[in-house]
Amino acid sequence: MPLYRSSYEFIPPMIVILQSHITEQSPEYRGLMEFLANRPNISTRIHKEIGTQQTLTEIYLVGDTAALDKSEIEVLPGVERVVRVSEEYRILGRHHDDTRPTGFEYNGVRFGQDTLHVFAGLCAVDVPEHVETMLRALRDNGQVCTRMGAYKPRTNPYSFQGHGKACLPWVFELAGKYGIKVIAMEITHDSHLDEINEALRMTGNPTGVMLQIGTRNTQNFELLKIVGRQHQLPVLLKRGFGITLEESLNAAEYLASEGNRNVVFGLRGMKTNMGDPHRNFVDFAHVPVVKRLTRMPVCIDPSHSVGSRERAPDGMLDVMHVTAQGVIAGANMILVDFHPAPHKALVDGPQALTLDELPYFLEDVALARAAYEKRRALADRFLKRK
Ligand code: PEP
Ligand code: MN
């Protein structure tokens, strides 16, 4: 059941999932397309899900799908399954009877609703020494992902705006040197996408980039369309800090509707004074909600949610408390600010963790993850799914 109803009339489309051996050349495919062409007011859109093992073809049916008989299509040769889409997030949504897999693989790293990756790194790239120290620490702690900001959208026009394209070649080369496979990097304009692709090409693709759409750009629809039209780089879309969850999930769907389904959804706290004394009201209770409504892996950003290094009386930093809360609820990715010398950081130093805290942070995350896995097994036993 949809969580909410939108005010506009929504006509549910259908997705016809073809058997894995069927291609556009197969007679079954041609027969099916002929069958569909003879239905009144139905148009089709083909999507190919290219996996490592096989390519799955899906046919989206839009228009007067209410008049179609699902079981009639399901028995046609070459058809694996038919899903009637009952919610707004047609591509990324989790629909009734929808057991399609979650997630994707990028540059050798798998992202799904069952995986967990830590993206610890600098909020903003500053000098090579800090970047290299950070990357070395990540490698020494078995990490293959990081965050590095080159384009920083700032509230104050006089604040440091990021080094931009000038830093990309050396950041990518250093990442490759330390075995980093994926860098989360925010872009705020389509020219940044070109600059990143050019720098990756120039340096011989030593690493990969997950494009980050920040909370200030969640509803920058033109940017979403451009990022959605490219299929090389996956996208981390942050929830808008002052809009509804439904609006942010629709923003993610923009990316998918343009063809890029490799989308991670990021929770980073909401702008409301009720969140005081945190920078934003921590919204990690929505981790399972997003997993229920969509098939996207869910990221948490404890640094931009909490925004400080405040410590609770039990000795733990608020940043670490909320991280554990997100992980124990099943988060799939953690975007977290670290800095080798936070007092010298050009952006967000006061919320950064230090490198000596990295192994401690990772161990704390592992504890929370183990607790999540035990909770899952317990739920399975209770529901007798195993
Ligand atoms: C960031 O991750 O550096 C950032 C600016 O985050 P947000 O868009 O969530 O504020
Ligand atoms: Mn920041």
Coordinates of C-alpha atoms and ligand atoms in Angstrom, one line a residue:
M1 CA 0.0 0.0 0.0
P2 CA 1.3 3.5 -0.8
L3 CA 2.2 5.4 2.3
Y4 CA 0.7 8.5 1.0
R5 CA -1.7 9.5 -1.8
S6 CA -0.7 12.4 -4.1
S7 CA -3.2 14.9 -5.1
Y8 CA -3.0 14.2 -8.8
E9 CA -4.6 11.2 -10.4
F10 CA -2.0 8.5 -10.9
I11 CA -2.5 5.8 -13.6
P12 CA -0.5 2.8 -12.6
P13 CA 1.7 1.5 -15.4
M14 CA 2.9 -2.1 -15.8
I15 CA 6.3 -3.6 -16.2
V16 CA 6.7 -6.7 -18.3
I17 CA 9.9 -8.5 -17.3
L18 CA 11.2 -10.8 -20.1
Q19 CA 13.0 -14.1 -19.6
S20 CA 16.7 -13.6 -19.5
H21 CA 17.4 -15.3 -22.9
I22 CA 15.0 -13.1 -24.8
T23 CA 16.5 -10.3 -27.0
E24 CA 15.1 -7.8 -29.4
Q25 CA 15.9 -10.4 -32.2
S26 CA 13.9 -13.2 -30.6
P27 CA 10.6 -14.2 -32.2
E28 CA 9.0 -14.1 -28.8
Y29 CA 10.0 -10.5 -28.4
R30 CA 8.5 -9.6 -31.8
G31 CA 5.3 -11.5 -31.0
L32 CA 4.9 -9.7 -27.7
M33 CA 5.5 -6.2 -29.2
E34 CA 2.9 -7.0 -31.8
F35 CA 0.4 -8.0 -29.1
L36 CA 1.1 -4.8 -27.2
A37 CA 0.9 -2.6 -30.4
N38 CA -2.7 -3.9 -30.9
R39 CA -3.8 -2.7 -27.4
P40 CA -5.6 0.7 -27.6
N41 CA -3.9 3.6 -25.8
I42 CA -0.8 1.7 -24.6
S43 CA 2.7 2.9 -25.3
T44 CA 5.9 1.0 -24.5
R45 CA 9.3 2.0 -23.3
I46 CA 12.2 -0.5 -23.2
H47 CA 14.7 -0.7 -20.4
K48 CA 17.7 -3.0 -20.3
E49 CA 19.1 -3.9 -17.0
I50 CA 22.7 -4.8 -17.8
G51 CA 24.1 -7.1 -15.1
T52 CA 27.4 -9.0 -14.9
Q53 CA 25.8 -12.3 -15.6
Q54 CA 22.9 -11.4 -17.9
T55 CA 20.9 -8.5 -19.4
L56 CA 17.3 -8.3 -18.4
T57 CA 14.9 -6.6 -20.7
E58 CA 11.9 -4.8 -19.2
I59 CA 9.0 -3.3 -21.1
Y60 CA 7.2 -0.4 -19.4
L61 CA 3.6 0.0 -20.4
V62 CA 2.1 3.4 -20.0
G63 CA -1.3 4.7 -20.8
D64 CA -4.6 2.8 -20.3
T65 CA -3.0 -0.1 -18.4
A66 CA -6.1 -0.5 -16.2
A67 CA -7.7 -2.1 -19.2
L68 CA -5.0 -4.7 -19.6
D69 CA -5.3 -8.2 -18.1
K70 CA -2.0 -9.0 -16.3
S71 CA -2.5 -12.8 -16.5
E72 CA -3.1 -12.6 -20.2
I73 CA 0.3 -11.0 -20.8
E74 CA 2.0 -13.3 -18.2
V75 CA 1.3 -16.4 -20.3
L76 CA 2.8 -15.0 -23.5
P77 CA 6.0 -16.7 -24.7
G78 CA 9.2 -15.0 -23.4
V79 CA 7.5 -13.3 -20.5
E80 CA 9.0 -13.9 -17.1
R81 CA 6.7 -11.8 -14.9
V82 CA 4.3 -8.8 -15.0
V83 CA 4.4 -6.2 -12.3
R84 CA 1.5 -3.8 -11.9
V85 CA 3.1 -0.6 -10.5
S86 CA 1.0 0.7 -7.7
E87 CA 3.1 3.6 -6.4
E88 CA 4.7 6.7 -7.7
Y89 CA 8.3 5.6 -7.7
R90 CA 7.8 3.4 -10.8
I91 CA 11.3 2.4 -11.4
L92 CA 13.0 2.7 -8.0
G93 CA 9.9 1.8 -6.0
R94 CA 9.2 -1.5 -4.3
H95 CA 5.9 -2.7 -5.7
H96 CA 3.4 -5.4 -4.8
D97 CA 4.8 -8.8 -5.8
D98 CA 8.0 -7.1 -6.7
T99 CA 11.0 -9.3 -5.9
R100 CA 13.4 -7.6 -8.3
P101 CA 16.9 -7.3 -6.9
T102 CA 18.0 -4.1 -5.1
G103 CA 21.2 -2.3 -5.9
F104 CA 24.0 -2.4 -8.4
E105 CA 27.7 -2.9 -8.8
Y106 CA 30.2 -0.1 -9.6
N107 CA 33.9 -0.4 -10.1
G108 CA 34.0 -3.7 -8.3
V109 CA 32.0 -2.6 -5.3
R110 CA 28.4 -3.8 -4.8
F111 CA 25.7 -1.5 -3.4
G112 CA 22.4 -3.0 -2.3
Q113 CA 19.9 -2.9 0.5
D114 CA 21.9 -5.7 2.2
T115 CA 25.5 -4.3 2.0
L116 CA 27.3 -1.7 4.1
H117 CA 30.1 0.6 3.0
V118 CA 31.8 3.4 4.9
F119 CA 32.7 6.6 2.9
A120 CA 34.9 8.3 5.4
G121 CA 36.9 11.3 4.1
L122 CA 37.3 15.1 3.7
C123 CA 34.2 17.3 3.5
A124 CA 36.4 19.5 1.2
V125 CA 39.6 18.7 -0.6
D126 CA 42.3 21.2 0.7
V127 CA 46.0 20.2 0.3
P128 CA 47.5 17.1 -1.1
E129 CA 49.2 16.2 2.2
H130 CA 45.8 16.0 4.0
V131 CA 44.2 14.0 1.2
E132 CA 47.1 11.6 1.0
T133 CA 47.2 11.1 4.8
M134 CA 43.4 10.4 4.8
L135 CA 43.6 7.9 1.9
R136 CA 46.6 6.1 3.5
A137 CA 44.6 5.7 6.7
L138 CA 41.7 4.3 4.8
R139 CA 43.8 1.8 3.0
D140 CA 45.5 0.8 6.2
N141 CA 42.0 0.2 7.7
G142 CA 40.8 -1.9 4.8
Q143 CA 38.6 0.7 3.2
V144 CA 37.9 1.1 -0.5
C145 CA 35.6 4.1 -0.5
T146 CA 35.9 7.7 0.5
R147 CA 34.3 11.1 0.3
M148 CA 36.1 14.1 -1.2
G149 CA 34.4 17.4 -1.9
A150 CA 35.8 19.5 -4.8
Y151 CA 32.7 21.6 -5.5
K152 CA 31.2 23.0 -2.3
P153 CA 27.8 24.7 -2.3
R154 CA 28.1 27.2 0.6
T155 CA 25.5 29.3 2.4
N156 CA 27.9 32.3 2.6
P157 CA 29.2 33.5 -0.8
Y158 CA 32.5 34.5 0.9
S159 CA 33.2 31.0 2.2
F160 CA 35.6 28.7 0.5
Q161 CA 33.8 27.2 -2.6
G162 CA 36.1 24.2 -3.1
H163 CA 39.1 23.8 -5.4
G164 CA 36.9 22.6 -8.3
K165 CA 38.4 20.9 -11.3
A166 CA 42.0 21.9 -10.5
C167 CA 42.2 19.3 -7.8
L168 CA 40.6 16.4 -9.6
P169 CA 43.6 14.9 -11.4
W170 CA 45.8 14.7 -8.2
V171 CA 42.9 13.5 -6.0
F172 CA 42.0 10.7 -8.5
E173 CA 45.7 9.7 -8.8
L174 CA 46.2 9.6 -5.1
A175 CA 42.9 7.6 -4.7
G176 CA 44.2 5.1 -7.2
K177 CA 47.5 4.9 -5.4
Y178 CA 45.8 3.8 -2.2
G179 CA 43.3 1.4 -3.8
I180 CA 40.2 3.6 -3.4
K181 CA 37.5 2.3 -5.8
V182 CA 34.7 4.9 -5.2
I183 CA 34.9 8.5 -4.2
A184 CA 31.6 10.3 -3.3
M185 CA 31.9 13.8 -4.8
E186 CA 29.2 16.4 -4.9
I187 CA 28.4 18.3 -8.1
T188 CA 26.3 21.3 -8.3
H189 CA 26.3 22.0 -12.1
D190 CA 26.4 19.8 -15.2
S191 CA 29.8 21.3 -16.2
H192 CA 31.2 19.5 -13.1
L193 CA 30.1 16.2 -14.5
D194 CA 32.1 16.9 -17.7
E195 CA 35.1 18.0 -15.6
I196 CA 35.0 14.8 -13.5
N197 CA 34.7 12.6 -16.6
E198 CA 37.6 14.5 -18.3
A199 CA 39.8 14.2 -15.3
L200 CA 39.1 10.4 -14.9
R201 CA 39.9 9.9 -18.6
M202 CA 43.1 12.0 -18.4
T203 CA 44.4 10.1 -15.4
G204 CA 43.5 6.7 -16.9
N205 CA 40.5 5.9 -14.5
P206 CA 42.6 5.1 -11.4
T207 CA 39.4 5.3 -9.3
G208 CA 35.6 5.7 -9.6
V209 CA 33.2 8.5 -8.7
M210 CA 29.8 8.4 -7.2
L211 CA 28.2 11.7 -8.0
Q212 CA 26.6 13.3 -5.0
I213 CA 23.6 15.6 -5.4
G214 CA 23.5 17.7 -2.2
T215 CA 20.5 18.6 -0.1
R216 CA 20.4 22.1 -1.7
N217 CA 20.0 20.6 -5.1
T218 CA 17.6 17.7 -4.4
Q219 CA 14.9 19.4 -6.5
N220 CA 17.3 20.9 -9.2
F221 CA 15.3 18.9 -11.8
E222 CA 17.5 20.0 -14.8
L223 CA 20.6 18.8 -13.0
L224 CA 18.8 15.5 -12.0
K225 CA 17.9 14.9 -15.7
I226 CA 21.4 15.5 -16.9
V227 CA 22.9 13.2 -14.2
G228 CA 20.2 10.7 -14.9
R229 CA 21.0 10.6 -18.6
Q230 CA 24.6 9.4 -18.0
H231 CA 24.9 5.8 -17.0
Q232 CA 28.6 5.6 -16.2
L233 CA 28.6 7.0 -12.7
P234 CA 26.2 6.1 -9.9
V235 CA 24.5 8.8 -7.9
L236 CA 24.1 9.5 -4.2
L237 CA 21.0 11.7 -3.9
K238 CA 20.6 13.5 -0.5
R239 CA 17.2 14.0 0.9
G240 CA 16.1 17.7 0.6
F241 CA 16.4 19.2 4.1
G242 CA 13.1 21.1 4.0
I243 CA 10.8 19.0 1.8
T244 CA 8.8 15.9 2.4
L245 CA 10.2 12.4 2.0
E246 CA 7.8 11.8 -0.9
E247 CA 9.2 14.9 -2.7
S248 CA 12.8 13.6 -2.2
L249 CA 12.0 10.1 -3.4
N250 CA 10.4 11.6 -6.5
A251 CA 13.6 13.5 -7.1
A252 CA 15.4 10.1 -7.1
E253 CA 12.9 8.8 -9.5
Y254 CA 13.9 11.6 -11.9
L255 CA 17.3 10.1 -12.2
A256 CA 15.9 6.6 -12.9
S257 CA 13.3 7.9 -15.3
E258 CA 16.1 9.3 -17.4
G259 CA 17.9 5.9 -17.4
N260 CA 20.2 5.9 -14.4
R261 CA 19.0 3.4 -11.8
N262 CA 22.2 3.3 -9.9
V263 CA 21.0 5.5 -7.1
V264 CA 21.7 5.6 -3.4
F265 CA 19.3 7.6 -1.3
G266 CA 21.0 9.7 1.5
L267 CA 19.5 10.7 4.8
R268 CA 21.3 13.8 6.3
G269 CA 18.9 15.3 8.8
M270 CA 16.2 17.9 8.4
K271 CA 16.3 21.6 8.9
T272 CA 14.1 22.3 11.9
N273 CA 14.8 23.9 15.3
M274 CA 13.3 20.8 16.9
G275 CA 16.6 19.2 16.0
D276 CA 18.6 21.6 18.3
P277 CA 21.2 21.2 19.5
H278 CA 22.1 19.1 16.5
R279 CA 22.8 20.9 13.2
N280 CA 19.8 19.1 11.7
F281 CA 17.1 16.8 13.1
V282 CA 18.4 13.3 12.7
D283 CA 16.1 11.3 10.4
F284 CA 17.7 7.9 10.5
A285 CA 14.4 6.4 11.7
H286 CA 13.6 6.6 8.0
V287 CA 16.2 4.1 6.9
P288 CA 13.7 1.2 7.0
V289 CA 11.0 3.4 5.6
V290 CA 13.0 4.2 2.4
K291 CA 13.9 0.5 2.1
R292 CA 10.2 -0.4 2.3
L293 CA 9.1 2.2 -0.2
T294 CA 12.0 1.8 -2.7
R295 CA 14.7 -0.6 -3.8
M296 CA 17.5 1.9 -3.3
P297 CA 20.4 1.3 -0.9
V298 CA 20.1 3.9 1.9
C299 CA 23.0 6.1 3.1
I300 CA 23.2 8.0 6.3
D301 CA 25.3 11.1 6.9
P302 CA 25.9 11.4 10.6
S303 CA 28.3 14.4 10.2
H304 CA 26.0 16.8 8.5
S305 CA 23.1 15.7 10.7
V306 CA 24.9 16.3 14.0
G307 CA 27.3 19.0 12.9
S308 CA 29.5 18.9 16.0
R309 CA 31.8 16.8 18.2
E310 CA 29.6 17.0 21.2
R311 CA 30.0 14.0 23.5
A312 CA 27.4 12.3 25.6
P313 CA 28.0 11.5 29.3
D314 CA 28.7 7.9 28.4
G315 CA 31.8 9.1 26.5
M316 CA 30.5 8.6 23.0
L317 CA 30.4 11.3 20.4
D318 CA 26.8 12.2 19.2
V319 CA 28.2 11.5 15.6
M320 CA 29.0 7.9 16.7
H321 CA 25.7 7.4 18.5
V322 CA 23.6 8.4 15.5
T323 CA 25.8 6.3 13.2
A324 CA 25.2 3.3 15.3
Q325 CA 21.4 4.1 15.3
G326 CA 21.4 4.2 11.5
V327 CA 23.4 1.1 11.1
I328 CA 21.4 -0.9 13.6
A329 CA 18.3 0.0 11.5
G330 CA 19.9 -1.4 8.4
A331 CA 21.8 1.5 6.7
N332 CA 23.8 0.6 3.6
M333 CA 26.3 3.4 3.4
I334 CA 27.8 5.9 5.8
L335 CA 29.1 9.2 4.5
V336 CA 31.2 10.7 7.3
D337 CA 33.6 13.6 7.7
F338 CA 37.2 12.9 8.8
H339 CA 40.2 15.2 8.7
P340 CA 43.8 14.6 9.7
A341 CA 43.9 18.2 11.2
P342 CA 40.3 19.4 11.7
H343 CA 41.5 22.9 12.9
K344 CA 43.0 23.4 9.5
A345 CA 40.0 22.1 7.5
L346 CA 38.5 24.6 5.1
V347 CA 35.0 23.3 5.5
D348 CA 33.2 21.7 8.5
G349 CA 36.3 21.1 10.7
P350 CA 34.2 21.2 13.9
Q351 CA 32.2 18.1 13.0
A352 CA 35.1 16.1 11.6
L353 CA 36.5 12.9 13.3
T354 CA 40.2 12.5 13.5
L355 CA 42.3 9.8 12.0
D356 CA 43.1 8.1 15.3
E357 CA 39.3 7.8 15.7
L358 CA 39.1 5.9 12.4
P359 CA 39.7 2.3 13.7
Y360 CA 37.5 3.0 16.7
F361 CA 34.7 4.3 14.4
L362 CA 35.0 1.3 12.1
E363 CA 34.9 -1.1 15.1
D364 CA 31.8 0.7 16.5
V365 CA 30.1 0.4 13.1
A366 CA 31.0 -3.3 12.9
L367 CA 29.3 -3.8 16.3
A368 CA 26.2 -2.1 15.2
R369 CA 26.1 -4.0 11.9
A370 CA 26.5 -7.3 13.8
A371 CA 23.6 -6.3 16.0
Y372 CA 21.5 -5.5 12.9
E373 CA 22.3 -8.9 11.4
K374 CA 21.3 -10.6 14.7
R375 CA 18.1 -8.6 14.7
R376 CA 17.3 -9.7 11.2
A377 CA 17.9 -13.4 12.0
L378 CA 15.6 -12.9 15.0
A379 CA 12.9 -11.3 12.9
D380 CA 13.2 -14.2 10.4
R381 CA 12.8 -16.8 13.1
F382 CA 9.8 -14.9 14.5
L383 CA 8.2 -14.7 11.1
K384 CA 9.4 -18.3 10.4
R385 CA 10.9 -17.3 7.1
K386 CA 13.8 -19.6 7.5
Ligands
PEP1 C1 28.3 17.3 2.1 O1 28.1 16.1 2.2 O2 29.4 17.8 2.0 C2 27.1 18.2 2.1 C3 27.3 19.5 1.7 O3 26.0 17.6 2.4 P1 24.5 18.2 2.4 O4 24.2 18.4 0.9 O5 23.8 17.0 3.0 O6 24.4 19.4 3.2
MN2 MN 30.2 19.5 4.8

